[in-house]
């Protein structure tokens, strides 16, 4: 008997970074009517669903991850009406729309936080956040040694209503993103309202920000290693992955069960497979982002290990594996793999690896164009990481530069103004959608063919992935009637038998270095 798989289990999601996709009103910042105007492009690319980075009302200190009103769309992005237009137009093209949801923290401009500041210590308003007295004489020092993911202390001291320095509040990210106190039932009740608000408007699900956050350990014990940079790679870090977080996910799932077509995808920076799989139990999240391919270098052993590990983690929870090469928080893969032509060729090869694998795939804005990271000058940097790290970490702006659509100079059809929110490089003319449309060998053309072939292959969900040892520096695996071969070495390897379906570089009788191919296998 064939089990019917949910729509998302074999889908290609496209992550739209709304600020950078398409500007419709000439203010230099992308918006939702801009996304709507480019839906035919996304339909042509073959994507099944969108994930929109946060579009709720926000002072935009962390570009929308600081939410001041979770049940409205920021005017910068066109307001609620623009989202409704986008949902209708996307659904008319059979494209689903998922949104980012930020349950771990709010903006400091959220009325709750403003009320907490005004009400003072010991009040119920403060119970919605994590306020503590400081340590040392006069409470001069922070309550513990936790650091912010963006650099500096994770605590900021407030001035009390009487004008004196007083309590400290916790913020795992920027000081303008106070962490919510999930021990207070009001937080979950309010999130339920938010979930229903969007689901009732036709949203098809949520990407859940910092899904391994939310629950903090009792007593807030010190970190053993507060010097680790950025997003933690240390699974013992007390700031994240406390077991109570699973209750919160169960609460979210209970709401989602009223909307059986909707999906939740957790951002889970947890690397122990058993721990990761807990988030994907049948009464928790549907999917979890697996970042192993993002962390793997262009190295056969690392790539194979990343794939095996992701498959194993998903299998532990009987869940669907997920795959991504980049997102709005990491250096673009073209640059990670060596930049220039080499970086682009390797990124194209890795796209074929990712799109061959069974499960849910996420493609990030501009990845299909092979965009590199951009070295931006100090004065335009906006990521809070830059200032919070004492200008040591440049932050994530370099992977968020707007999409080039057409023309030979900035803003390349992205906007009517060249004064875009991040400057666009003068040398991107060959990377525009229009230029790549006209080139059958472009990265865009390869993505389109690969996604189309992936769809034609039909249901690859749950099909085993069987690795084949072809040569050193090669990753090869069979799945669902196909062999995918990646050559991560320096010299060509002979092309195995089988009908050549797709190649990231010309492959007559060999797979060139830094390339990948798909071959149809006879026995299917
Ligand atoms: C997640 C988001 C990141 C954001 C942070 C704080 O890691 O992906 O962009 O800055 O959460 O909300």
XYZ file of C-alpha atoms and ligand atoms in Angstrom:
536
model
C 0.000 0.000 0.000
C 1.404 3.418 -0.854
C 1.192 5.894 1.935
C 0.251 9.402 0.862
C 3.087 11.721 1.770
C 2.438 15.259 2.978
C 3.054 17.945 0.355
C 6.199 19.239 2.021
C 8.063 15.968 2.230
C 9.483 16.214 -1.285
C 9.175 19.939 -1.906
C 11.635 22.541 -3.061
C 11.231 25.592 -0.827
C 12.552 28.947 -1.907
C 13.670 31.196 0.929
C 12.702 34.751 0.054
C 14.671 37.361 1.947
C 11.985 40.019 1.413
C 14.263 43.048 1.815
C 16.379 41.783 -1.048
C 14.072 40.145 -3.553
C 12.213 42.914 -5.397
C 11.367 46.493 -4.459
C 7.970 47.628 -5.819
C 7.820 51.184 -4.436
C 11.257 52.635 -5.078
C 12.392 52.960 -1.450
C 15.396 50.704 -2.020
C 14.036 47.912 0.198
C 12.306 44.841 -1.220
C 8.647 44.270 -0.289
C 5.813 41.782 -0.654
C 4.209 43.316 -3.748
C 7.684 42.971 -5.233
C 7.668 39.249 -4.450
C 4.195 38.933 -5.989
C 5.420 40.615 -9.155
C 8.171 37.981 -9.466
C 6.057 34.904 -8.822
C 6.222 33.800 -12.445
C 9.992 33.660 -12.124
C 9.645 31.422 -9.064
C 7.049 29.256 -10.785
C 9.432 28.847 -13.748
C 12.209 27.880 -11.389
C 9.877 25.117 -10.263
C 9.604 25.848 -6.560
C 6.734 24.383 -4.551
C 6.742 26.719 -1.569
C 8.142 29.963 -0.226
C 9.622 30.670 3.166
C 9.436 34.396 3.831
C 11.890 35.796 6.354
C 9.983 37.818 8.996
C 7.608 40.453 7.680
C 5.806 41.316 10.922
C 5.834 44.824 12.381
C 9.364 45.536 13.521
C 11.822 48.358 14.167
C 14.134 46.201 11.958
C 17.125 46.242 14.292
C 17.665 42.599 13.297
C 15.718 43.008 10.046
C 12.429 41.648 11.301
C 13.669 39.149 13.897
C 12.752 41.834 16.434
C 8.958 41.689 16.304
C 6.909 44.516 17.828
C 3.499 43.243 16.649
C 3.372 39.573 15.660
C -0.082 39.861 14.096
C 0.477 42.509 11.468
C 2.781 43.070 8.491
C 5.234 45.959 8.607
C 4.343 48.899 6.316
C 7.875 48.661 4.906
C 6.821 45.360 3.320
C 3.395 46.663 2.241
C 1.188 45.834 5.240
C -1.238 42.947 5.658
C -2.902 43.612 2.300
C 0.347 42.928 0.467
C 0.727 39.580 2.213
C -2.850 38.658 1.327
C -2.187 39.543 -2.320
C 0.966 37.426 -2.274
C -0.781 34.428 -0.736
C -3.582 34.553 -3.323
C -1.236 34.970 -6.253
C 1.114 32.231 -5.017
C -1.727 29.797 -4.389
C -3.052 30.497 -7.886
C 0.298 29.130 -9.115
C 0.258 26.186 -6.706
C 3.020 27.712 -4.625
C 2.560 27.521 -0.854
C 3.595 30.330 1.448
C 5.285 29.809 4.802
C 6.374 32.544 7.188
C 9.058 33.019 9.784
C 7.817 32.921 13.364
C 9.947 34.309 16.196
C 8.812 32.807 19.518
C 12.052 33.108 21.519
C 12.107 36.884 21.846
C 10.271 40.071 20.929
C 11.378 43.540 20.007
C 12.175 45.910 22.863
C 9.481 48.073 21.238
C 6.817 45.397 21.801
C 4.155 46.913 24.116
C 4.853 44.097 26.596
C 8.487 45.081 26.994
C 7.675 48.757 27.250
C 5.120 47.904 29.957
C 7.719 45.764 31.754
C 10.173 48.665 31.829
C 7.545 51.071 33.110
C 6.118 48.725 35.747
C 9.382 48.073 37.584
C 10.760 45.043 39.481
C 8.494 42.408 40.973
C 5.512 43.177 38.729
C 3.616 40.757 36.547
C 4.624 42.803 33.481
C 8.262 41.802 34.131
C 7.253 38.141 34.279
C 6.856 38.053 30.495
C 10.610 38.491 30.086
C 13.667 37.281 31.959
C 14.529 40.034 34.411
C 17.003 39.351 37.238
C 18.882 41.358 39.832
C 22.562 41.805 39.086
C 25.401 40.320 41.105
C 28.180 42.058 43.031
C 27.920 45.312 44.962
C 24.760 47.181 44.006
C 23.911 44.550 41.362
C 26.595 46.038 39.155
C 27.421 42.822 37.307
C 25.193 40.704 35.061
C 23.312 37.804 36.675
C 25.478 35.182 34.905
C 28.212 34.919 32.284
C 26.015 34.290 29.243
C 27.055 35.989 26.028
C 24.876 37.189 23.187
C 25.078 35.233 19.928
C 25.852 38.592 18.305
C 28.692 39.351 20.750
C 28.949 41.016 24.165
C 26.909 40.212 27.288
C 23.515 38.570 26.968
C 22.250 40.929 29.696
C 21.439 44.616 29.667
C 20.761 46.687 32.757
C 17.693 48.902 32.795
C 17.018 52.227 34.390
C 14.104 51.745 36.783
C 11.058 54.063 36.871
C 12.690 55.835 39.872
C 15.613 56.835 37.636
C 18.173 54.482 39.221
C 20.016 51.601 37.578
C 18.162 48.421 38.434
C 17.511 44.934 37.088
C 19.035 43.211 34.097
C 17.141 41.480 31.278
C 18.280 38.576 29.149
C 18.736 38.797 25.385
C 20.467 35.928 23.617
C 20.666 38.142 20.529
C 20.637 41.939 20.322
C 19.730 44.097 23.336
C 16.653 45.139 21.331
C 15.521 41.473 21.290
C 14.620 40.601 24.913
C 14.037 36.871 25.499
C 10.496 35.937 26.456
C 9.825 33.978 29.627
C 8.271 30.761 28.378
C 7.525 29.669 31.932
C 4.754 32.244 31.865
C 1.688 30.576 30.237
C 0.652 33.905 28.737
C 3.476 33.588 26.206
C 2.182 30.322 24.753
C -1.397 31.625 24.794
C -0.362 34.655 22.791
C 1.635 32.549 20.350
C -1.447 30.433 19.754
C -3.323 33.585 18.748
C -0.490 34.456 16.386
C -0.413 30.995 14.821
C -4.162 31.011 14.210
C -4.098 34.576 12.938
C -1.788 33.619 10.068
C -3.113 30.125 9.428
C -6.645 31.523 9.150
C -5.323 33.878 6.462
C -4.106 30.986 4.346
C -0.470 30.753 5.415
C 0.790 27.208 4.830
C 3.121 26.948 7.790
C 6.037 28.411 9.660
C 9.777 28.360 9.874
C 10.371 28.583 13.604
C 13.240 30.824 14.587
C 15.645 29.556 17.275
C 13.428 26.534 17.869
C 16.064 25.151 20.228
C 15.824 28.291 22.385
C 12.707 29.349 24.320
C 13.267 27.159 27.414
C 15.996 28.254 29.812
C 17.428 26.004 32.533
C 16.349 26.708 36.132
C 18.788 28.948 37.945
C 20.383 30.028 34.633
C 23.747 28.323 35.287
C 26.910 29.846 33.824
C 28.242 28.825 30.417
C 31.358 26.728 30.569
C 32.709 28.235 27.422
C 31.438 31.782 26.908
C 34.145 32.528 24.341
C 32.687 30.381 21.555
C 31.748 32.629 18.626
C 28.313 33.123 17.054
C 25.723 30.384 16.840
C 26.806 27.778 19.307
C 28.371 24.559 18.170
C 28.572 23.305 21.733
C 25.647 21.049 22.594
C 26.320 21.551 26.337
C 25.589 25.244 26.040
C 22.981 26.033 28.749
C 21.472 28.825 26.657
C 19.910 26.393 24.197
C 18.263 22.996 23.896
C 16.851 22.738 27.408
C 14.484 19.799 27.615
C 11.409 21.913 28.483
C 11.547 23.337 24.974
C 9.813 20.173 23.792
C 6.675 21.046 25.771
C 6.521 24.313 23.890
C 6.794 22.519 20.560
C 4.025 20.153 21.611
C 1.878 23.193 22.312
C 2.585 24.587 18.854
C 1.809 21.219 17.279
C -1.545 20.995 19.030
C -2.560 24.198 17.253
C -1.100 23.063 13.926
C -3.090 19.839 14.130
C -6.199 21.944 13.528
C -4.651 22.865 10.158
C -3.516 19.483 8.831
C -1.993 20.893 5.625
C 0.322 23.300 7.444
C 3.970 22.577 8.178
C 6.452 23.659 10.866
C 10.170 23.744 10.179
C 12.435 24.381 13.131
C 15.732 26.202 13.091
C 17.572 23.734 15.293
C 21.284 24.316 15.882
C 21.736 21.024 17.719
C 24.340 18.609 16.453
C 23.820 15.467 18.489
C 21.536 13.315 16.341
C 19.531 11.913 19.248
C 18.923 15.395 20.603
C 18.093 16.782 17.163
C 15.626 13.971 16.491
C 13.682 14.775 19.669
C 12.365 17.915 17.984
C 10.884 15.784 15.218
C 8.844 13.401 17.325
C 5.305 12.886 16.019
C 3.829 15.470 18.404
C 6.487 18.168 17.818
C 7.842 19.800 14.638
C 7.265 18.385 11.166
C 10.717 19.261 9.886
C 14.014 20.531 11.248
C 16.683 22.408 9.358
C 19.778 20.325 9.174
C 22.872 22.462 8.758
C 25.468 19.779 8.179
C 25.878 20.493 4.473
C 26.308 24.171 5.316
C 29.132 23.296 7.663
C 30.858 20.809 5.340
C 33.734 22.081 3.221
C 34.093 21.079 -0.434
C 35.643 17.785 0.569
C 34.346 14.332 -0.326
C 34.666 12.864 3.158
C 33.001 15.841 4.837
C 30.165 15.941 2.317
C 29.473 12.229 2.593
C 29.536 12.412 6.362
C 27.139 15.366 6.324
C 24.677 13.481 4.121
C 24.903 10.283 6.151
C 24.455 12.190 9.354
C 21.429 14.124 8.150
C 19.785 10.956 6.902
C 20.517 9.218 10.193
C 19.153 12.108 12.263
C 15.892 12.199 10.300
C 15.586 8.407 10.353
C 15.857 8.359 14.147
C 12.605 10.306 14.310
C 11.092 8.680 11.221
C 11.003 12.187 9.776
C 11.871 13.715 6.412
C 15.472 14.843 5.874
C 16.016 18.477 4.919
C 18.809 19.954 2.829
C 20.225 23.420 2.377
C 23.514 24.906 1.270
C 22.982 28.403 2.598
C 20.588 30.894 4.125
C 20.499 34.516 5.289
C 22.827 33.795 8.242
C 25.823 32.199 6.548
C 28.418 33.072 3.937
C 27.152 32.142 0.472
C 28.417 28.788 -0.733
C 30.124 30.175 -3.858
C 32.409 32.090 -1.512
C 32.733 29.287 1.022
C 33.938 26.958 -1.724
C 36.674 29.295 -2.960
C 34.905 32.200 -4.735
C 35.305 33.097 -8.428
C 34.840 30.454 -11.104
C 35.990 27.628 -8.871
C 33.540 28.597 -6.161
C 30.692 28.861 -8.659
C 31.481 25.488 -10.277
C 31.623 23.806 -6.892
C 28.369 25.453 -5.811
C 26.694 24.182 -8.996
C 28.014 20.693 -8.316
C 26.699 20.824 -4.760
C 23.309 21.980 -6.041
C 23.104 18.720 -7.991
C 24.047 16.759 -4.878
C 21.398 18.524 -2.794
C 18.666 18.233 -5.427
C 19.345 14.516 -5.885
C 18.661 13.699 -2.258
C 15.286 12.535 -0.951
C 13.585 15.024 1.349
C 12.824 18.722 1.546
C 15.180 21.179 -0.130
C 15.636 24.871 0.666
C 17.076 27.264 -1.927
C 18.036 30.715 -0.665
C 17.406 33.992 -2.578
C 20.021 34.279 -5.303
C 21.557 30.860 -4.736
C 20.099 29.828 -8.100
C 22.123 32.647 -9.694
C 25.363 31.554 -8.064
C 25.687 34.866 -6.223
C 28.858 35.216 -4.179
C 29.115 36.926 -0.806
C 29.798 40.635 -1.134
C 32.581 42.443 0.708
C 30.785 45.525 1.941
C 32.486 48.652 3.290
C 32.271 49.258 7.045
C 29.964 52.241 6.735
C 27.096 50.305 5.150
C 27.098 47.326 7.508
C 23.758 46.856 9.282
C 23.916 43.494 11.027
C 23.922 44.114 14.817
C 26.793 41.631 15.028
C 29.182 44.255 13.637
C 28.773 46.713 16.523
C 28.126 44.119 19.238
C 31.321 42.263 18.418
C 33.290 45.477 18.791
C 33.585 45.580 14.977
C 35.410 42.259 14.871
C 32.746 40.141 13.181
C 31.456 41.761 9.999
C 28.149 39.917 10.320
C 25.749 38.617 7.719
C 25.075 41.548 5.394
C 27.363 40.122 2.702
C 24.915 37.299 1.931
C 21.877 39.621 1.943
C 22.668 41.979 -0.947
C 19.595 42.392 -3.239
C 18.890 40.164 -6.260
C 20.138 41.373 -9.655
C 17.346 40.954 -12.232
C 18.449 42.761 -15.376
C 20.589 45.513 -16.862
C 24.276 46.191 -16.535
C 24.557 48.311 -13.431
C 23.060 48.654 -9.950
C 20.213 48.379 -9.039
C 19.867 45.780 -11.837
C 16.055 45.982 -11.938
C 15.755 45.312 -8.195
C 14.467 48.823 -7.497
C 13.880 52.202 -9.119
C 16.571 53.722 -6.966
C 20.254 52.892 -7.027
C 20.280 53.762 -3.336
C 19.392 50.220 -2.293
C 19.426 49.238 1.402
C 22.725 47.473 0.819
C 24.776 48.598 -2.168
C 24.890 46.200 -5.122
C 28.255 45.423 -6.719
C 29.141 47.119 -10.030
C 30.309 43.798 -11.534
C 27.110 41.747 -11.319
C 25.874 42.321 -14.908
C 26.676 38.745 -15.929
C 24.868 37.369 -12.883
C 21.456 38.927 -13.513
C 18.420 36.770 -14.198
C 18.165 38.299 -17.688
C 21.801 37.468 -18.517
C 21.454 33.923 -17.201
C 18.150 33.430 -19.022
C 20.043 33.944 -22.250
C 22.748 31.409 -21.384
C 21.916 27.703 -21.500
C 24.985 26.942 -19.382
C 24.174 29.370 -16.586
C 23.723 28.471 -12.943
C 20.067 29.481 -13.258
C 19.558 27.149 -16.225
C 21.130 24.306 -14.253
C 18.864 24.919 -11.251
C 15.794 24.999 -13.488
C 16.708 21.725 -15.173
C 17.630 20.035 -11.912
C 14.397 21.056 -10.178
C 12.317 20.020 -13.211
C 14.040 16.624 -13.346
C 13.620 16.217 -9.616
C 9.885 16.708 -10.039
C 9.772 14.297 -12.962
C 11.460 11.648 -10.878
C 8.296 11.682 -8.825
C 8.203 10.577 -5.283
C 11.699 10.012 -3.999
C 10.639 10.320 -0.368
C 11.806 7.561 1.862
C 13.877 5.992 -0.919
C 17.182 4.703 0.398
C 20.441 6.459 -0.376
C 23.146 3.947 -1.129
C 26.731 5.185 -1.286
C 29.074 3.735 -3.913
C 32.864 3.884 -3.586
C 33.997 5.016 -7.022
C 37.265 6.822 -6.352
C 38.940 8.881 -3.650
C 37.633 12.457 -3.557
C 34.368 11.315 -5.097
C 30.946 11.199 -3.450
C 28.592 8.880 -5.321
C 25.211 7.601 -4.273
C 22.277 5.825 -5.818
C 18.769 6.820 -4.971
C 15.419 6.332 -6.654
C 16.777 4.995 -9.945
C 19.555 7.523 -10.236
C 23.268 7.751 -9.555
C 24.682 11.106 -8.470
C 28.450 11.511 -8.741
C 30.334 14.473 -7.298
C 34.004 14.897 -8.115
C 35.547 16.947 -5.311
C 39.084 16.037 -6.391
C 41.550 17.734 -8.729
C 41.454 15.345 -11.715
C 38.639 13.948 -13.858
C 37.101 10.585 -12.978
C 35.689 8.197 -15.589
C 31.962 8.564 -16.164
C 30.133 5.501 -14.815
C 27.645 3.646 -17.015
C 24.132 5.013 -17.313
C 22.218 7.599 -19.285
C 23.540 11.076 -18.511
C 20.601 13.117 -17.239
C 22.341 16.247 -16.116
C 25.852 17.557 -15.533
C 27.065 20.709 -13.836
C 29.944 20.915 -16.362
C 30.521 19.228 -19.749
C 30.940 15.501 -19.035
C 31.553 13.382 -22.125
C 33.407 10.417 -20.751
C 34.591 11.820 -17.459
C 33.258 13.804 -14.540
C 35.531 16.858 -14.442
C 36.997 18.197 -11.221
C 34.564 20.341 -9.181
C 31.553 18.946 -11.033
C 28.638 16.597 -10.464
C 26.457 14.493 -12.746
C 23.168 12.620 -12.583
C 22.901 9.278 -14.384
C 19.785 7.211 -14.871
C 20.336 3.626 -13.809
C 19.291 0.799 -16.129
C 17.859 -1.381 -13.429
C 14.947 1.043 -12.920
C 17.906 33.137 13.791
C 17.762 33.873 12.482
C 18.712 35.027 12.489
C 18.323 35.954 13.624
C 18.308 35.208 14.950
C 17.623 35.990 16.023
O 19.143 32.558 13.936
O 17.968 33.007 11.406
O 18.731 35.720 11.280
O 19.234 37.008 13.712
O 17.604 33.997 14.848
O 16.244 36.037 15.808
